[in-house]
PDB file of N, CA and C in Angstrom:
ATOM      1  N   UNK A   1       3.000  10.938 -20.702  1.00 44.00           N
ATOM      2  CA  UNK A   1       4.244  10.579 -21.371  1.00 44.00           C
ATOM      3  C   UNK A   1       5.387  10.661 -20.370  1.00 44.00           C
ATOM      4  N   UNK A   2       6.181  10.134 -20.407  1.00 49.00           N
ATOM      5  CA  UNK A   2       7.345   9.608 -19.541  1.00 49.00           C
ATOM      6  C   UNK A   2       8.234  10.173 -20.252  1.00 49.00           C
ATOM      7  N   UNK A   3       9.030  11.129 -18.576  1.00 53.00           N
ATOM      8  CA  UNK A   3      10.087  12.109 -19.345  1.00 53.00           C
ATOM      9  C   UNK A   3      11.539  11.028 -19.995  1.00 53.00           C
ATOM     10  N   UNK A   4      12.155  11.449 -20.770  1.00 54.00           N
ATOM     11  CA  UNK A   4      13.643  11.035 -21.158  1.00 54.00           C
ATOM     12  C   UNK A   4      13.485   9.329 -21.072  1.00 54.00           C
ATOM     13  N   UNK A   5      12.155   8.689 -21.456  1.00 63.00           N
ATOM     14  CA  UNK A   5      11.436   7.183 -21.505  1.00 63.00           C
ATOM     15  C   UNK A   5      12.220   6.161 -20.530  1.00 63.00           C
ATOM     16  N   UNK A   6      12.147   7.086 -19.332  1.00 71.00           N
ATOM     17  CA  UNK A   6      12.461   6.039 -17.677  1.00 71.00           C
ATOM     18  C   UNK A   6      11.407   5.525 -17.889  1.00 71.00           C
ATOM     19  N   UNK A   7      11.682   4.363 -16.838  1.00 74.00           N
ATOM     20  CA  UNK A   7       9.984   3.264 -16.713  1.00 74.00           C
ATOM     21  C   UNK A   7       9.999   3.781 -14.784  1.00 74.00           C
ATOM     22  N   UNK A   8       8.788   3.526 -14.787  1.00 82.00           N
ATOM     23  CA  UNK A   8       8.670   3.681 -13.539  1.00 82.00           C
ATOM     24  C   UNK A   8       9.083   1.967 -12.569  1.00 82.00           C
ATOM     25  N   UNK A   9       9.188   2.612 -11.009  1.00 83.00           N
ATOM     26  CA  UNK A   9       9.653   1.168 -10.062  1.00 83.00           C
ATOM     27  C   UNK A   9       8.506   0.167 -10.584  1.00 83.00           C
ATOM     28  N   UNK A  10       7.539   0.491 -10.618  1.00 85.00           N
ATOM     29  CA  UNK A  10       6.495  -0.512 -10.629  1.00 85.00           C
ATOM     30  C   UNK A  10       6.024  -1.698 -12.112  1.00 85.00           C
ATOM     31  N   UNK A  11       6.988  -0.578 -13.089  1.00 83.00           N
ATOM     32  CA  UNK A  11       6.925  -1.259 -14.873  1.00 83.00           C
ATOM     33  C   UNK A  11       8.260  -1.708 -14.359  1.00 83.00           C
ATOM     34  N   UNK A  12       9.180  -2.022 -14.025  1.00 83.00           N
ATOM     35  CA  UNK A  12      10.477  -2.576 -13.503  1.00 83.00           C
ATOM     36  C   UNK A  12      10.320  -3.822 -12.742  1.00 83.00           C
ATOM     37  N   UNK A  13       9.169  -3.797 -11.684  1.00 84.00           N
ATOM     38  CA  UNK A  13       9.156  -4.816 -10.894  1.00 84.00           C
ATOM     39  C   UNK A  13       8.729  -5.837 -12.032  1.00 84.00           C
ATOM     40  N   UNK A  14       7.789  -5.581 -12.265  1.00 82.00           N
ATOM     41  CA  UNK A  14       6.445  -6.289 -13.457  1.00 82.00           C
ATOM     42  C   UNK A  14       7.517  -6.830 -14.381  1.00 82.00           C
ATOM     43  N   UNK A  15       8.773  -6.155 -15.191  1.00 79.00           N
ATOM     44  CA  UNK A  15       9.642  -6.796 -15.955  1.00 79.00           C
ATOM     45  C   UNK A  15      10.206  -7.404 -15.481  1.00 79.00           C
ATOM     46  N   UNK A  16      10.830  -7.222 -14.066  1.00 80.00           N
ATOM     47  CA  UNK A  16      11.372  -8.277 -13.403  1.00 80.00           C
ATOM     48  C   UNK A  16      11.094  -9.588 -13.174  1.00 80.00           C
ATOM     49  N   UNK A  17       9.711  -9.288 -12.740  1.00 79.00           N
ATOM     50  CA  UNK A  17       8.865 -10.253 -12.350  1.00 79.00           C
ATOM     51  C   UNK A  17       8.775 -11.258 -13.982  1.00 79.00           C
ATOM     52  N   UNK A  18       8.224 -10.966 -14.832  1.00 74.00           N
ATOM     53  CA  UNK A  18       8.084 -11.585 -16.050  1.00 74.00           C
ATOM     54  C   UNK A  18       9.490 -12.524 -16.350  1.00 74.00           C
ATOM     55  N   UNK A  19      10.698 -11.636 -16.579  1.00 74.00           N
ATOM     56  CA  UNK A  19      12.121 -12.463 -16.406  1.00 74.00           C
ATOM     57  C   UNK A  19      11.917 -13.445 -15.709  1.00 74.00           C
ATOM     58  N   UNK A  20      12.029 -13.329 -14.549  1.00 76.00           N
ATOM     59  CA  UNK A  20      12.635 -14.529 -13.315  1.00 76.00           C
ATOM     60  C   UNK A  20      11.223 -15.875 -13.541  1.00 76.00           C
ATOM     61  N   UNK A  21       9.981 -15.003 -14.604  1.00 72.00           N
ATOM     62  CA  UNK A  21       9.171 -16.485 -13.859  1.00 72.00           C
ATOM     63  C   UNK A  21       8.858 -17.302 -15.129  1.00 72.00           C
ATOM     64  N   UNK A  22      10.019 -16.499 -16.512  1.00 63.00           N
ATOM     65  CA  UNK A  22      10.144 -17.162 -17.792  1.00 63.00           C
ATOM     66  C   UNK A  22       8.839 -17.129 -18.712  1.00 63.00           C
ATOM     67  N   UNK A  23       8.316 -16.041 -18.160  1.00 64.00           N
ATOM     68  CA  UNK A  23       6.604 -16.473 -18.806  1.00 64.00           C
ATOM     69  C   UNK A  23       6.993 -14.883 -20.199  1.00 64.00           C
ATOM     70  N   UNK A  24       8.289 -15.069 -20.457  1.00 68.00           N
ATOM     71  CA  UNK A  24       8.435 -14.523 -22.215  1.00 68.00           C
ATOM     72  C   UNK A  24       9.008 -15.477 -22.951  1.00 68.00           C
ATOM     73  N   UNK A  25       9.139 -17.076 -22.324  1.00 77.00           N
ATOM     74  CA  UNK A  25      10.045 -17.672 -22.929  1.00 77.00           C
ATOM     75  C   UNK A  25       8.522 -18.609 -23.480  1.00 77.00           C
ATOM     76  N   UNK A  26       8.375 -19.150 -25.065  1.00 87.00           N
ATOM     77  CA  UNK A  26       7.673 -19.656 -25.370  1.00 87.00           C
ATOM     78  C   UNK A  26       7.544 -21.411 -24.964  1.00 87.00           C
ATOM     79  N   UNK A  27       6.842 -22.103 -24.353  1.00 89.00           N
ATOM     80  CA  UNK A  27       7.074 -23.234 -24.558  1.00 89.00           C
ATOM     81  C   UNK A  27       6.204 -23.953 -25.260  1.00 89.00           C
ATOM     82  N   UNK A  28       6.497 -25.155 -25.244  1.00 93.00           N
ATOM     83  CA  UNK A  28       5.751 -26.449 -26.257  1.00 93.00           C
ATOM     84  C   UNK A  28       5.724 -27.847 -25.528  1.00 93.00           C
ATOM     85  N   UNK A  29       5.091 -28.290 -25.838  1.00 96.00           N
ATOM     86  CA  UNK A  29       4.970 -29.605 -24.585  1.00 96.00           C
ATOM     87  C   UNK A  29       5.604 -31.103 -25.657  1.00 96.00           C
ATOM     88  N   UNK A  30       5.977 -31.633 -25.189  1.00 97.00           N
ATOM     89  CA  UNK A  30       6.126 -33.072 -25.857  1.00 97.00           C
ATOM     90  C   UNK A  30       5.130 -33.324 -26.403  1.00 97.00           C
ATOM     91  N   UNK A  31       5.409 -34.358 -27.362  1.00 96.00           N
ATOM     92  CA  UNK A  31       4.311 -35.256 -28.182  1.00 96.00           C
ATOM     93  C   UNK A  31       4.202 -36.774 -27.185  1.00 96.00           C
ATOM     94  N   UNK A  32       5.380 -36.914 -26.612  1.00 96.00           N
ATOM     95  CA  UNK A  32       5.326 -38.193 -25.847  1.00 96.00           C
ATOM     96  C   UNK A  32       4.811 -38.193 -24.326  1.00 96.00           C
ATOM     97  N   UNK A  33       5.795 -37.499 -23.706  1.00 96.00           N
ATOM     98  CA  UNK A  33       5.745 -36.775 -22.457  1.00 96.00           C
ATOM     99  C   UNK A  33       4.888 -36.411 -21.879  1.00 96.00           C
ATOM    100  N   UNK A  34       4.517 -34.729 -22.737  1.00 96.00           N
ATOM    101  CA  UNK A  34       3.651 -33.837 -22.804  1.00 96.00           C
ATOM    102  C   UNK A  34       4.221 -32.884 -21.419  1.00 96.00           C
ATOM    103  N   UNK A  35       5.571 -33.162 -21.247  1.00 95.00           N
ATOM    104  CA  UNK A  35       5.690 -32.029 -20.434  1.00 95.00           C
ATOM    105  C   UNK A  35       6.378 -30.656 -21.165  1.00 95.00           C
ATOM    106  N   UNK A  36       5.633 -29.589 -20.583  1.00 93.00           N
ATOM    107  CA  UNK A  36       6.662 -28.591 -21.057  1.00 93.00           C
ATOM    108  C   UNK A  36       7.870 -27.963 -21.035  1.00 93.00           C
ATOM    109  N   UNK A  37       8.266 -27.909 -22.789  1.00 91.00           N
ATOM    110  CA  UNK A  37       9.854 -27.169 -23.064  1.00 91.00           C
ATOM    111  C   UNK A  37      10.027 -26.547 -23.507  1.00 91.00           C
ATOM    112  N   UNK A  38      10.838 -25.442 -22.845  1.00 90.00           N
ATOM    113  CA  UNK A  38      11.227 -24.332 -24.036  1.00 90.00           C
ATOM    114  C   UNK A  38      11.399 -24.163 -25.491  1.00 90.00           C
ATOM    115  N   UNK A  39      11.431 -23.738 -25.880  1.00 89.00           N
ATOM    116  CA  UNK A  39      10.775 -23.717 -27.730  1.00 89.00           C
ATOM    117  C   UNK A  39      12.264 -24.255 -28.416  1.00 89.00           C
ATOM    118  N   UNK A  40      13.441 -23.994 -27.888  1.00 90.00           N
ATOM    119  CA  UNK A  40      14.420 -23.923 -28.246  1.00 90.00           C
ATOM    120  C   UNK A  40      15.615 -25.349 -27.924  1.00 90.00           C
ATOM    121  N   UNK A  41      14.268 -25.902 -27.189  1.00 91.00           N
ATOM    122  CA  UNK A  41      14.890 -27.172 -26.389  1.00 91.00           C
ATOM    123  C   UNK A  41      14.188 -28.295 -27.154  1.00 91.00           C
ATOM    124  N   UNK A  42      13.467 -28.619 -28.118  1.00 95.00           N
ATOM    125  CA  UNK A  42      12.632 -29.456 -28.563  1.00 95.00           C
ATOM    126  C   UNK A  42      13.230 -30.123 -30.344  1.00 95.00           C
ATOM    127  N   UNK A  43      13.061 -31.118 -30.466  1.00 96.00           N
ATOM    128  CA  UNK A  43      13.482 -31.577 -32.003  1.00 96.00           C
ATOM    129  C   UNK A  43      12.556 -32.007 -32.382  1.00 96.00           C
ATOM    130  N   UNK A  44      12.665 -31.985 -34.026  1.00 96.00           N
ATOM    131  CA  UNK A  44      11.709 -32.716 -34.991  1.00 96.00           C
ATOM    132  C   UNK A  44      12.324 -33.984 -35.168  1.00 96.00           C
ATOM    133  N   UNK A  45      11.474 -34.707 -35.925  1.00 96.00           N
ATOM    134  CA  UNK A  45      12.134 -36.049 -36.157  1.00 96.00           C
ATOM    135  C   UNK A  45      13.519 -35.767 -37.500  1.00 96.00           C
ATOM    136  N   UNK A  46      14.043 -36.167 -37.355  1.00 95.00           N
ATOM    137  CA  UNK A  46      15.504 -36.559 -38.466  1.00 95.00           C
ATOM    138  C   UNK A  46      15.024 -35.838 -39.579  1.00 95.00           C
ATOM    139  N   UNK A  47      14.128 -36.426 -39.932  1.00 96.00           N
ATOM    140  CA  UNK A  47      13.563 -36.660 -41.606  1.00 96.00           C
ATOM    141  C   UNK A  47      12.724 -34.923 -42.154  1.00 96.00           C
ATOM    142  N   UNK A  48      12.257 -34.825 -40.464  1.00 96.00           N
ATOM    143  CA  UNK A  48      12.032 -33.597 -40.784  1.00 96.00           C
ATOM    144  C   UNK A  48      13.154 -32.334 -40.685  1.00 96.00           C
ATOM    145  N   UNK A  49      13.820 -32.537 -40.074  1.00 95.00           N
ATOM    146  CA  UNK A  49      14.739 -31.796 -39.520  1.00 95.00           C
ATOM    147  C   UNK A  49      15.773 -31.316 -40.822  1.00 95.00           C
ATOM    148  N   UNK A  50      16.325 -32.681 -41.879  1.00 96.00           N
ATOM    149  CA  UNK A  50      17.067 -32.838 -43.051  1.00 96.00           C
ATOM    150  C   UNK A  50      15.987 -31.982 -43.979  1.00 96.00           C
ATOM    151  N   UNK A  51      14.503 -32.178 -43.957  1.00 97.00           N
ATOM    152  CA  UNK A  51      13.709 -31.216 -45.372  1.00 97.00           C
ATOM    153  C   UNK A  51      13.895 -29.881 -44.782  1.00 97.00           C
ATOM    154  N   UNK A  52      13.836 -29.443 -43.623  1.00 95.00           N
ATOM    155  CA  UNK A  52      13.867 -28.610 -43.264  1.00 95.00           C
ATOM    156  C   UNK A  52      15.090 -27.330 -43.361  1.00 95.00           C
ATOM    157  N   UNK A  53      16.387 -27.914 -43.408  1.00 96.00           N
ATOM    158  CA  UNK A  53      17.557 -27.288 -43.639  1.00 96.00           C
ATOM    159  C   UNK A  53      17.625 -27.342 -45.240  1.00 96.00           C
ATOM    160  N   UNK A  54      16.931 -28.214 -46.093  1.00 97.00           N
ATOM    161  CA  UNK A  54      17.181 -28.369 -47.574  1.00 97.00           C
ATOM    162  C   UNK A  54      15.916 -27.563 -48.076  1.00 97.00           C
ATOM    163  N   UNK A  55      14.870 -27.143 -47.466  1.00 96.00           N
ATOM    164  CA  UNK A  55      14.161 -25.764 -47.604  1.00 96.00           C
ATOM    165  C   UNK A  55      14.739 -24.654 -47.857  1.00 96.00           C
ATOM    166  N   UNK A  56      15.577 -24.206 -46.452  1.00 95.00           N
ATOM    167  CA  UNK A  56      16.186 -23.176 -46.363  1.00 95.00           C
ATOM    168  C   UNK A  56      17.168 -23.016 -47.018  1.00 95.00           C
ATOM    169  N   UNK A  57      18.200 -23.861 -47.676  1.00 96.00           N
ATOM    170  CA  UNK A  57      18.879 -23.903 -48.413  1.00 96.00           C
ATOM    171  C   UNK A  57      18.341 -23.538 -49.823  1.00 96.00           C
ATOM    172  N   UNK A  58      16.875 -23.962 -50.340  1.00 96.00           N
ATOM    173  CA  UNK A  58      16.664 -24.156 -51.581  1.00 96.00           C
ATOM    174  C   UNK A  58      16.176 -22.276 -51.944  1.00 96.00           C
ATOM    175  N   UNK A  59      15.687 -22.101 -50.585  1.00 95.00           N
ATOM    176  CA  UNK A  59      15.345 -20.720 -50.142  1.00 95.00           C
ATOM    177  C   UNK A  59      16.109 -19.082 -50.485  1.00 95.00           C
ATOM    178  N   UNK A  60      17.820 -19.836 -50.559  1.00 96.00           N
ATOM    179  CA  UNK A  60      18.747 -19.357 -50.260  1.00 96.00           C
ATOM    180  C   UNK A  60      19.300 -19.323 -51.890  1.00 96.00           C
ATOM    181  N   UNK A  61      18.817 -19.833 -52.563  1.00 95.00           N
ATOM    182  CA  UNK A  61      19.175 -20.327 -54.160  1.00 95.00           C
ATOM    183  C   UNK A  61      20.452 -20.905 -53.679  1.00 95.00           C
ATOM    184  N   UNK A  62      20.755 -21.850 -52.959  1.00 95.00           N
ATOM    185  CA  UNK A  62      21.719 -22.943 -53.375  1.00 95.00           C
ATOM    186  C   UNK A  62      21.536 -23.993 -53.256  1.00 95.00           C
ATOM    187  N   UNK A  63      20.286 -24.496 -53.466  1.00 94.00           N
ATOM    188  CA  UNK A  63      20.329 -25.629 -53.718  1.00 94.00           C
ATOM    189  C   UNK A  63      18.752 -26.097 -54.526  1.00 94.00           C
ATOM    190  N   UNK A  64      18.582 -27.327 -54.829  1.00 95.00           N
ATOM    191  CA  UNK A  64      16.960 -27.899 -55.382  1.00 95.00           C
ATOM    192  C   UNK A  64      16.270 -27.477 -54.499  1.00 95.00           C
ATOM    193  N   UNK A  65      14.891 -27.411 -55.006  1.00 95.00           N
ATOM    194  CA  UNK A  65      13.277 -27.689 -54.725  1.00 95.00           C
ATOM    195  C   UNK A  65      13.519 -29.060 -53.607  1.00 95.00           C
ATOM    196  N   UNK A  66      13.540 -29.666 -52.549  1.00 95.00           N
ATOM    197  CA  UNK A  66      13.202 -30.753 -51.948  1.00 95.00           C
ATOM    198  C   UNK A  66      11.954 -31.218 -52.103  1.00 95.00           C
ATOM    199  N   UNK A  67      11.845 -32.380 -52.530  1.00 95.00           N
ATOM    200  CA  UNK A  67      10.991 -33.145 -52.027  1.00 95.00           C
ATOM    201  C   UNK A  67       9.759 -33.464 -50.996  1.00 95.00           C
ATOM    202  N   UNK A  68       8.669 -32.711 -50.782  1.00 95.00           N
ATOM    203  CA  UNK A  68       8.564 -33.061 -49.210  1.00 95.00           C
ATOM    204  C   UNK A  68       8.421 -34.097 -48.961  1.00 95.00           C
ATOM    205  N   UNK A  69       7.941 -34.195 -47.311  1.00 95.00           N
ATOM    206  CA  UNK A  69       8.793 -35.715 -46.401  1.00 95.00           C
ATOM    207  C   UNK A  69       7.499 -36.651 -46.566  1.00 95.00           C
ATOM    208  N   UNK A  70       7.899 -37.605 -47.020  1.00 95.00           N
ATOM    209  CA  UNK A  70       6.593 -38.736 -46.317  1.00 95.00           C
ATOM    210  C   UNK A  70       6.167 -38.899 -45.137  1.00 95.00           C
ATOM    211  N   UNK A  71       5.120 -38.334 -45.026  1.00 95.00           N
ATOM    212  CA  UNK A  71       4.449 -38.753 -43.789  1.00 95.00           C
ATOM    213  C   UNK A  71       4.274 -39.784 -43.617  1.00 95.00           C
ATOM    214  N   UNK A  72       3.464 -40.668 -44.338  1.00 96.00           N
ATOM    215  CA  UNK A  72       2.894 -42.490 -44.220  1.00 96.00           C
ATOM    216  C   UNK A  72       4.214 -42.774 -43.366  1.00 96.00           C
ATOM    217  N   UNK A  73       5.264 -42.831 -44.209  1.00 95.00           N
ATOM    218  CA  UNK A  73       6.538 -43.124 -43.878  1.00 95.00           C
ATOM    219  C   UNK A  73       7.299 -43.008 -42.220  1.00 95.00           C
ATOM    220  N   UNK A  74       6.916 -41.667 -41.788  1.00 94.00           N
ATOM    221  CA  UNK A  74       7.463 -41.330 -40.536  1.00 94.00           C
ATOM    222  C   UNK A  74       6.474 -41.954 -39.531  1.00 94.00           C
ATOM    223  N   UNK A  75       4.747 -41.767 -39.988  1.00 95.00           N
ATOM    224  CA  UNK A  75       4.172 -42.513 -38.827  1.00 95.00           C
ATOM    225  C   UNK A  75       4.199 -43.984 -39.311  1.00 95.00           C
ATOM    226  N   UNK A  76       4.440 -44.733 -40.100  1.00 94.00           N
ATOM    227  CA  UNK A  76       5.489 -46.166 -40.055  1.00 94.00           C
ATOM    228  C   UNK A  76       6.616 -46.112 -39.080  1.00 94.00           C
ATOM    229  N   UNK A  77       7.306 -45.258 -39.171  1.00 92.00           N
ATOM    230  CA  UNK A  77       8.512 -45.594 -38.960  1.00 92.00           C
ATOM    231  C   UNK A  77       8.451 -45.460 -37.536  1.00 92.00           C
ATOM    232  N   UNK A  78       8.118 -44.055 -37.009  1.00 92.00           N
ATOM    233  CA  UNK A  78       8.061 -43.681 -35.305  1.00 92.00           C
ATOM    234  C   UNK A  78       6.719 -43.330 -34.702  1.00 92.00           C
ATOM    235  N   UNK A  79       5.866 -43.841 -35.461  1.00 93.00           N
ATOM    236  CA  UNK A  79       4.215 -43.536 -34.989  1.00 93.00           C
ATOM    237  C   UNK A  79       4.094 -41.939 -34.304  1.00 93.00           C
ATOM    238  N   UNK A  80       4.858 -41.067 -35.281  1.00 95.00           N
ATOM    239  CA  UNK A  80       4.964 -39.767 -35.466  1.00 95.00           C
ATOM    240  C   UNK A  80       4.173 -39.122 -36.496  1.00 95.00           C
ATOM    241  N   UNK A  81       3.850 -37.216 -36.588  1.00 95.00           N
ATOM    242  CA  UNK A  81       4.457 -37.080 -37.856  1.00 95.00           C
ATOM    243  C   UNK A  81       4.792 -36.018 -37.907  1.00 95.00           C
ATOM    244  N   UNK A  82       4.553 -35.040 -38.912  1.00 95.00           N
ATOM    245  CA  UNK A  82       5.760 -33.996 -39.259  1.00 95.00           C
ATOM    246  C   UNK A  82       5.778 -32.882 -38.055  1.00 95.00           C
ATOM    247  N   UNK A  83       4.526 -32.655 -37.607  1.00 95.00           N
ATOM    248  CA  UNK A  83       3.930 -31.686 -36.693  1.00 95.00           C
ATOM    249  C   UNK A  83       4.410 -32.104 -35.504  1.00 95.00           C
ATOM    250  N   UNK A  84       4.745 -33.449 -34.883  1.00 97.00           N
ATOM    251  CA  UNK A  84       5.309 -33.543 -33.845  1.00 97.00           C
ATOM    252  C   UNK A  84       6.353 -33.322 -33.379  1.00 97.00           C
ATOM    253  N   UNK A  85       7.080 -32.549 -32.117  1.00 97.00           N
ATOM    254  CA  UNK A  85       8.171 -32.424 -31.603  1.00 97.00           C
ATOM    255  C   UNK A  85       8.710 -33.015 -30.139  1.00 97.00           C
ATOM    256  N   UNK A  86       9.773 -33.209 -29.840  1.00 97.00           N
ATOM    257  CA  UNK A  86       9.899 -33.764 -28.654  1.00 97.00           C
ATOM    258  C   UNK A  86      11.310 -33.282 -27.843  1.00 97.00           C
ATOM    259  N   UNK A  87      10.611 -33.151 -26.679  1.00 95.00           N
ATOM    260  CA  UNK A  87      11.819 -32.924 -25.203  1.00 95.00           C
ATOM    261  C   UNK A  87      13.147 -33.920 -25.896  1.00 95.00           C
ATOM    262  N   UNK A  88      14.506 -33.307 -25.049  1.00 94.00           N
ATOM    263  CA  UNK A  88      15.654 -34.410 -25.590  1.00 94.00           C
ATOM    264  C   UNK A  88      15.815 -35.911 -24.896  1.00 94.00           C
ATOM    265  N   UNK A  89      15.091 -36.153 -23.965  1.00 93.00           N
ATOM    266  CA  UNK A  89      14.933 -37.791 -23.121  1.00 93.00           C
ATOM    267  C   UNK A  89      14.080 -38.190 -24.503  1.00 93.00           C
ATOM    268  N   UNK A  90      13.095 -37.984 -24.694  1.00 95.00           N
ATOM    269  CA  UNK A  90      12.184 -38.233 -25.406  1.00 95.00           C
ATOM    270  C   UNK A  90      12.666 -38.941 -26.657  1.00 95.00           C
ATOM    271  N   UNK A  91      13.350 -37.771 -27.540  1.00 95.00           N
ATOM    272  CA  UNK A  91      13.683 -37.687 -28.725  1.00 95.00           C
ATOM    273  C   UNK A  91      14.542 -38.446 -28.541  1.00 95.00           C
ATOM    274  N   UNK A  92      15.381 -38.852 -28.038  1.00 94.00           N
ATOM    275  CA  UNK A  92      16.615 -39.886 -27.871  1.00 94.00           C
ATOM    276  C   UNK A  92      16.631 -40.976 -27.572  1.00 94.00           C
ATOM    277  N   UNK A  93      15.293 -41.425 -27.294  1.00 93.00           N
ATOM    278  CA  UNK A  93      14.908 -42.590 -26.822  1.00 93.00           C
ATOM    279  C   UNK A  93      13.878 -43.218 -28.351  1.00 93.00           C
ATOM    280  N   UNK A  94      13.184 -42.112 -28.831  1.00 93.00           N
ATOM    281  CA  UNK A  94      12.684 -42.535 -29.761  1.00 93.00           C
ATOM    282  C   UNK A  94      13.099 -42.822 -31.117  1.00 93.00           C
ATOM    283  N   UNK A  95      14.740 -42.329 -31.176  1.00 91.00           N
ATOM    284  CA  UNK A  95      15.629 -41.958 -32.661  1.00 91.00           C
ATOM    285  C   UNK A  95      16.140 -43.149 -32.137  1.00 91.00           C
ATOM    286  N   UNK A  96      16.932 -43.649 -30.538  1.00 89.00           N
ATOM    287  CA  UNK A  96      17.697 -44.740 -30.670  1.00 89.00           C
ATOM    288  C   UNK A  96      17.142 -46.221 -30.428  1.00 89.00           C
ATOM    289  N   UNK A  97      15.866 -45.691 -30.448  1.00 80.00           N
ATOM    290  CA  UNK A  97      14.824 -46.858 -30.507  1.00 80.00           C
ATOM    291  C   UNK A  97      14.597 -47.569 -31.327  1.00 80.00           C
ATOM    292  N   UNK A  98      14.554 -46.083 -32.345  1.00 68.00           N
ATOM    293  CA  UNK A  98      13.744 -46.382 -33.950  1.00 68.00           C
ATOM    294  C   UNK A  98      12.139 -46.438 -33.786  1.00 68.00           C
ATOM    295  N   UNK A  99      11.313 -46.047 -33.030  1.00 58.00           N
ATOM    296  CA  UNK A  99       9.991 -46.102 -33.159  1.00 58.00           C
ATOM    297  C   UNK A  99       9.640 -45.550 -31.823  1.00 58.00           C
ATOM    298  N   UNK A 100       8.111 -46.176 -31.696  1.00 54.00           N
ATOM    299  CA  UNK A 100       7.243 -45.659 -30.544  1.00 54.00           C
ATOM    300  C   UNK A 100       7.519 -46.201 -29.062  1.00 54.00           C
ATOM    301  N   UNK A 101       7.259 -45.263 -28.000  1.00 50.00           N
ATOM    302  CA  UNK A 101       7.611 -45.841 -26.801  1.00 50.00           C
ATOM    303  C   UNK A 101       6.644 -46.053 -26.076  1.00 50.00           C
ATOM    304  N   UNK A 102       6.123 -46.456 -24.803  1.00 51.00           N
ATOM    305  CA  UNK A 102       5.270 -45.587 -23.733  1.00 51.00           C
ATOM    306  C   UNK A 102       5.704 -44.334 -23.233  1.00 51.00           C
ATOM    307  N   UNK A 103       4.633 -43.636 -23.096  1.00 47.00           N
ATOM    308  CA  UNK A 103       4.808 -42.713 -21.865  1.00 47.00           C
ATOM    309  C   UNK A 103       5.155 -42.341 -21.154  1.00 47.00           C
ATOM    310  N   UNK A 104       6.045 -41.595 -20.213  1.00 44.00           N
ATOM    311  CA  UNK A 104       6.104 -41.809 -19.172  1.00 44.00           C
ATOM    312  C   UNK A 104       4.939 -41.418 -18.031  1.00 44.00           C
TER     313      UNK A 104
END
């Protein structure tokens, strides 16, 4: 047991080390891309994004039960679906597109 819960130099480096090389930061890869992004850097499509805040809202008792989203609908619309997320090149290319792209 570790007096007055100091860490030792070596549990310090190791945290250090973890910080600087981001490997506590979760990532997720594109649906298009497939490169990886931070968890916090990624969007759903619109449609999901709108059920999603009207969840939490309904969650919150202020507001209805929503609807959930059509899928058929979204992979019509962006050859997506609810489960997919995307980097912001990505997502911005595919919202001001309106649909599917290539790859890069």
């Amino acid at each position: 047991m570790k007096k007055d819960n100091m860490i030792s130099v070596e549990e310090a480096e190791i945290m250090a080390e973890i910080e600087n090389a981001n490997l506590d930061m979760p990532k997720i890869k594109c649906s298009i891309c497939s490169r990886e992004t931070p968890a916090h850097e990624v969007y759903a499509l619109p449609e999901v994004w709108r059920h999603a805040r009207q969840m939490a809202l309904y969650m919150l008792g202020k507001a209805p039960k929503p609807t959930p989203v059509d899928e058929q609908a979204l992979v019509s619309k962006y050859g997506y679906t609810i489960h997919d997320v995307f980097c912001t090149d990505c997502w911005l290319d595919l919202i001001l597109d309106g649909g599917q792209r290539e790859s890069q």
